[in-house]
Amino acid sequence: MPLIRLIVSLVLLVFAAACVLFAILNYEAVTVDLVVDRLPVPLFLLTLVPLALGVLIGWFLAWMKAGRTRREKRREHKRVRELEREVDGMKARKTEAERRQVTPAMTPAAVPGLSPPRGQSQLAAPTGER
């Protein structure tokens, strides 16, 4: 990213230098005939001011158009945060459920004095473990 900034800065510096040189070379006054009056204006103002206005208007329009993209990005970022909180909650519930699960040592067959459930012999392995 710093390389791109350097390149952009150099291009802007060259453009600014070209504008200054253009202003120096085209400083002579020209008469602009308005409807109500005639006005002497330096030639570089007749070219650089409309150019600057065009750049500003273009920048503003691009910024306005990008507003929709910025708004969608904010919505998506908010949705990602909500989903991450949901996933964290599910992980916490899963961990809690795993912690509460009955271990094989606590099955009725392993505890003296408790009879195994119907249909399961005393020596049968607990379900799910092999």
PDB file of C-alpha atoms in Angstrom:
ATOM      1  CA  MET A   1       0.000   0.000   0.000  1.00  0.00           C
ATOM      2  CA  PRO A   2       2.775   2.542   0.711  1.00  0.00           C
ATOM      3  CA  LEU A   3       4.045   2.115  -2.876  1.00  0.00           C
ATOM      4  CA  ILE A   4       0.648   3.067  -4.277  1.00  0.00           C
ATOM      5  CA  ARG A   5       0.544   6.165  -2.050  1.00  0.00           C
ATOM      6  CA  LEU A   6       3.994   7.134  -3.248  1.00  0.00           C
ATOM      7  CA  ILE A   7       2.977   6.758  -6.897  1.00  0.00           C
ATOM      8  CA  VAL A   8      -0.230   8.760  -6.368  1.00  0.00           C
ATOM      9  CA  SER A   9       1.721  11.482  -4.553  1.00  0.00           C
ATOM     10  CA  LEU A  10       4.250  11.695  -7.374  1.00  0.00           C
ATOM     11  CA  VAL A  11       1.524  11.924 -10.020  1.00  0.00           C
ATOM     12  CA  LEU A  12      -0.233  14.687  -8.066  1.00  0.00           C
ATOM     13  CA  LEU A  13       3.051  16.536  -7.612  1.00  0.00           C
ATOM     14  CA  VAL A  14       3.758  16.391 -11.361  1.00  0.00           C
ATOM     15  CA  PHE A  15       0.202  17.554 -12.103  1.00  0.00           C
ATOM     16  CA  ALA A  16       0.523  20.465  -9.655  1.00  0.00           C
ATOM     17  CA  ALA A  17       3.862  21.457 -11.192  1.00  0.00           C
ATOM     18  CA  ALA A  18       2.303  21.359 -14.672  1.00  0.00           C
ATOM     19  CA  CYS A  19      -0.573  23.581 -13.485  1.00  0.00           C
ATOM     20  CA  VAL A  20       1.859  26.117 -11.986  1.00  0.00           C
ATOM     21  CA  LEU A  21       3.926  26.135 -15.168  1.00  0.00           C
ATOM     22  CA  PHE A  22       0.763  26.550 -17.256  1.00  0.00           C
ATOM     23  CA  ALA A  23      -0.319  29.492 -15.063  1.00  0.00           C
ATOM     24  CA  ILE A  24       3.077  31.179 -15.422  1.00  0.00           C
ATOM     25  CA  LEU A  25       3.131  30.759 -19.196  1.00  0.00           C
ATOM     26  CA  ASN A  26      -0.495  31.887 -19.684  1.00  0.00           C
ATOM     27  CA  TYR A  27      -0.755  34.865 -17.378  1.00  0.00           C
ATOM     28  CA  GLU A  28      -1.803  37.398 -20.017  1.00  0.00           C
ATOM     29  CA  ALA A  29      -5.266  38.824 -19.627  1.00  0.00           C
ATOM     30  CA  VAL A  30      -8.058  38.032 -22.021  1.00  0.00           C
ATOM     31  CA  THR A  31     -11.390  39.791 -22.144  1.00  0.00           C
ATOM     32  CA  VAL A  32     -14.382  37.688 -21.237  1.00  0.00           C
ATOM     33  CA  ASP A  33     -17.570  39.119 -22.678  1.00  0.00           C
ATOM     34  CA  LEU A  34     -20.374  38.577 -20.197  1.00  0.00           C
ATOM     35  CA  VAL A  35     -23.926  39.552 -21.037  1.00  0.00           C
ATOM     36  CA  VAL A  36     -23.801  42.689 -18.888  1.00  0.00           C
ATOM     37  CA  ASP A  37     -20.099  43.556 -18.866  1.00  0.00           C
ATOM     38  CA  ARG A  38     -16.655  42.765 -20.216  1.00  0.00           C
ATOM     39  CA  LEU A  39     -14.163  41.386 -17.731  1.00  0.00           C
ATOM     40  CA  PRO A  40     -10.389  41.007 -18.152  1.00  0.00           C
ATOM     41  CA  VAL A  41      -9.335  37.583 -16.726  1.00  0.00           C
ATOM     42  CA  PRO A  42      -5.960  35.813 -16.821  1.00  0.00           C
ATOM     43  CA  LEU A  43      -6.036  33.000 -19.373  1.00  0.00           C
ATOM     44  CA  PHE A  44      -4.963  30.298 -16.911  1.00  0.00           C
ATOM     45  CA  LEU A  45      -8.046  31.022 -14.769  1.00  0.00           C
ATOM     46  CA  LEU A  46     -10.285  30.330 -17.749  1.00  0.00           C
ATOM     47  CA  THR A  47      -8.793  26.845 -18.049  1.00  0.00           C
ATOM     48  CA  LEU A  48      -7.765  25.793 -14.538  1.00  0.00           C
ATOM     49  CA  VAL A  49     -10.905  26.913 -12.655  1.00  0.00           C
ATOM     50  CA  PRO A  50     -13.283  24.836 -14.827  1.00  0.00           C
ATOM     51  CA  LEU A  51     -10.823  21.940 -14.588  1.00  0.00           C
ATOM     52  CA  ALA A  52     -10.768  22.184 -10.779  1.00  0.00           C
ATOM     53  CA  LEU A  53     -14.568  22.455 -10.649  1.00  0.00           C
ATOM     54  CA  GLY A  54     -14.884  19.384 -12.871  1.00  0.00           C
ATOM     55  CA  VAL A  55     -12.555  17.409 -10.621  1.00  0.00           C
ATOM     56  CA  LEU A  56     -14.485  18.456  -7.498  1.00  0.00           C
ATOM     57  CA  ILE A  57     -17.856  17.653  -9.058  1.00  0.00           C
ATOM     58  CA  GLY A  58     -16.573  14.271 -10.274  1.00  0.00           C
ATOM     59  CA  TRP A  59     -15.147  13.465  -6.843  1.00  0.00           C
ATOM     60  CA  PHE A  60     -18.427  14.420  -5.173  1.00  0.00           C
ATOM     61  CA  LEU A  61     -20.510  12.303  -7.565  1.00  0.00           C
ATOM     62  CA  ALA A  62     -18.203   9.305  -7.089  1.00  0.00           C
ATOM     63  CA  TRP A  63     -18.427   9.752  -3.314  1.00  0.00           C
ATOM     64  CA  MET A  64     -22.233   9.864  -3.507  1.00  0.00           C
ATOM     65  CA  LYS A  65     -22.361   6.743  -5.669  1.00  0.00           C
ATOM     66  CA  ALA A  66     -20.037   4.909  -3.287  1.00  0.00           C
ATOM     67  CA  GLY A  67     -22.440   5.743  -0.441  1.00  0.00           C
ATOM     68  CA  ARG A  68     -24.588   2.744  -1.338  1.00  0.00           C
ATOM     69  CA  THR A  69     -21.520   0.485  -1.192  1.00  0.00           C
ATOM     70  CA  ARG A  70     -20.470   1.946   2.178  1.00  0.00           C
ATOM     71  CA  ARG A  71     -23.992   1.423   3.551  1.00  0.00           C
ATOM     72  CA  GLU A  72     -24.053  -2.217   2.367  1.00  0.00           C
ATOM     73  CA  LYS A  73     -20.606  -2.793   3.855  1.00  0.00           C
ATOM     74  CA  ARG A  74     -21.773  -1.447   7.233  1.00  0.00           C
ATOM     75  CA  ARG A  75     -24.843  -3.728   7.113  1.00  0.00           C
ATOM     76  CA  GLU A  76     -22.733  -6.760   6.230  1.00  0.00           C
ATOM     77  CA  HIS A  77     -20.219  -5.941   8.971  1.00  0.00           C
ATOM     78  CA  LYS A  78     -23.070  -5.703  11.499  1.00  0.00           C
ATOM     79  CA  ARG A  79     -24.490  -9.038  10.277  1.00  0.00           C
ATOM     80  CA  VAL A  80     -21.050 -10.686  10.594  1.00  0.00           C
ATOM     81  CA  ARG A  81     -20.773  -9.454  14.201  1.00  0.00           C
ATOM     82  CA  GLU A  82     -24.254 -10.839  14.970  1.00  0.00           C
ATOM     83  CA  LEU A  83     -23.378 -14.210  13.422  1.00  0.00           C
ATOM     84  CA  GLU A  84     -20.076 -14.345  15.314  1.00  0.00           C
ATOM     85  CA  ARG A  85     -21.950 -13.730  18.590  1.00  0.00           C
ATOM     86  CA  GLU A  86     -24.415 -16.474  17.640  1.00  0.00           C
ATOM     87  CA  VAL A  87     -21.584 -18.908  16.847  1.00  0.00           C
ATOM     88  CA  ASP A  88     -19.871 -18.062  20.150  1.00  0.00           C
ATOM     89  CA  GLY A  89     -23.141 -18.744  21.987  1.00  0.00           C
ATOM     90  CA  MET A  90     -23.577 -22.062  20.192  1.00  0.00           C
ATOM     91  CA  LYS A  91     -20.003 -23.051  21.049  1.00  0.00           C
ATOM     92  CA  ALA A  92     -20.630 -22.185  24.696  1.00  0.00           C
ATOM     93  CA  ARG A  93     -23.849 -24.258  24.723  1.00  0.00           C
ATOM     94  CA  LYS A  94     -22.032 -27.160  23.040  1.00  0.00           C
ATOM     95  CA  THR A  95     -19.225 -27.002  25.587  1.00  0.00           C
ATOM     96  CA  GLU A  96     -21.766 -26.910  28.417  1.00  0.00           C
ATOM     97  CA  ALA A  97     -23.653 -29.874  26.921  1.00  0.00           C
ATOM     98  CA  GLU A  98     -20.438 -31.861  26.497  1.00  0.00           C
ATOM     99  CA  ARG A  99     -19.504 -31.083  30.086  1.00  0.00           C
ATOM    100  CA  ARG A 100     -22.890 -32.327  31.303  1.00  0.00           C
ATOM    101  CA  GLN A 101     -22.811 -35.521  29.224  1.00  0.00           C
ATOM    102  CA  VAL A 102     -22.813 -38.752  31.194  1.00  0.00           C
ATOM    103  CA  THR A 103     -19.385 -40.346  31.150  1.00  0.00           C
ATOM    104  CA  PRO A 104     -19.041 -44.138  30.622  1.00  0.00           C
ATOM    105  CA  ALA A 105     -17.984 -44.578  34.242  1.00  0.00           C
ATOM    106  CA  MET A 106     -21.356 -43.187  35.360  1.00  0.00           C
ATOM    107  CA  THR A 107     -23.542 -45.623  33.372  1.00  0.00           C
ATOM    108  CA  PRO A 108     -25.801 -47.854  35.453  1.00  0.00           C
ATOM    109  CA  ALA A 109     -23.790 -50.950  34.477  1.00  0.00           C
ATOM    110  CA  ALA A 110     -20.638 -49.433  35.988  1.00  0.00           C
ATOM    111  CA  VAL A 111     -22.227 -48.252  39.228  1.00  0.00           C
ATOM    112  CA  PRO A 112     -22.617 -51.005  41.846  1.00  0.00           C
ATOM    113  CA  GLY A 113     -26.159 -51.515  43.027  1.00  0.00           C
ATOM    114  CA  LEU A 114     -27.830 -50.084  39.927  1.00  0.00           C
ATOM    115  CA  SER A 115     -29.382 -52.399  37.404  1.00  0.00           C
ATOM    116  CA  PRO A 116     -28.774 -51.819  33.674  1.00  0.00           C
ATOM    117  CA  PRO A 117     -31.672 -50.670  31.479  1.00  0.00           C
ATOM    118  CA  ARG A 118     -33.937 -53.356  30.063  1.00  0.00           C
ATOM    119  CA  GLY A 119     -32.426 -55.317  27.203  1.00  0.00           C
ATOM    120  CA  GLN A 120     -28.812 -54.470  28.108  1.00  0.00           C
ATOM    121  CA  SER A 121     -26.632 -57.043  29.822  1.00  0.00           C
ATOM    122  CA  GLN A 122     -24.319 -56.219  32.673  1.00  0.00           C
ATOM    123  CA  LEU A 123     -21.211 -56.641  30.445  1.00  0.00           C
ATOM    124  CA  ALA A 124     -22.442 -54.752  27.393  1.00  0.00           C
ATOM    125  CA  ALA A 125     -20.433 -51.776  26.253  1.00  0.00           C
ATOM    126  CA  PRO A 126     -22.158 -48.410  26.522  1.00  0.00           C
ATOM    127  CA  THR A 127     -23.755 -47.158  23.329  1.00  0.00           C
ATOM    128  CA  GLY A 128     -21.562 -44.942  21.145  1.00  0.00           C
ATOM    129  CA  GLU A 129     -18.229 -46.407  22.315  1.00  0.00           C
ATOM    130  CA  ARG A 130     -16.439 -49.215  20.527  1.00  0.00           C
TER     131      ARG A 130
END
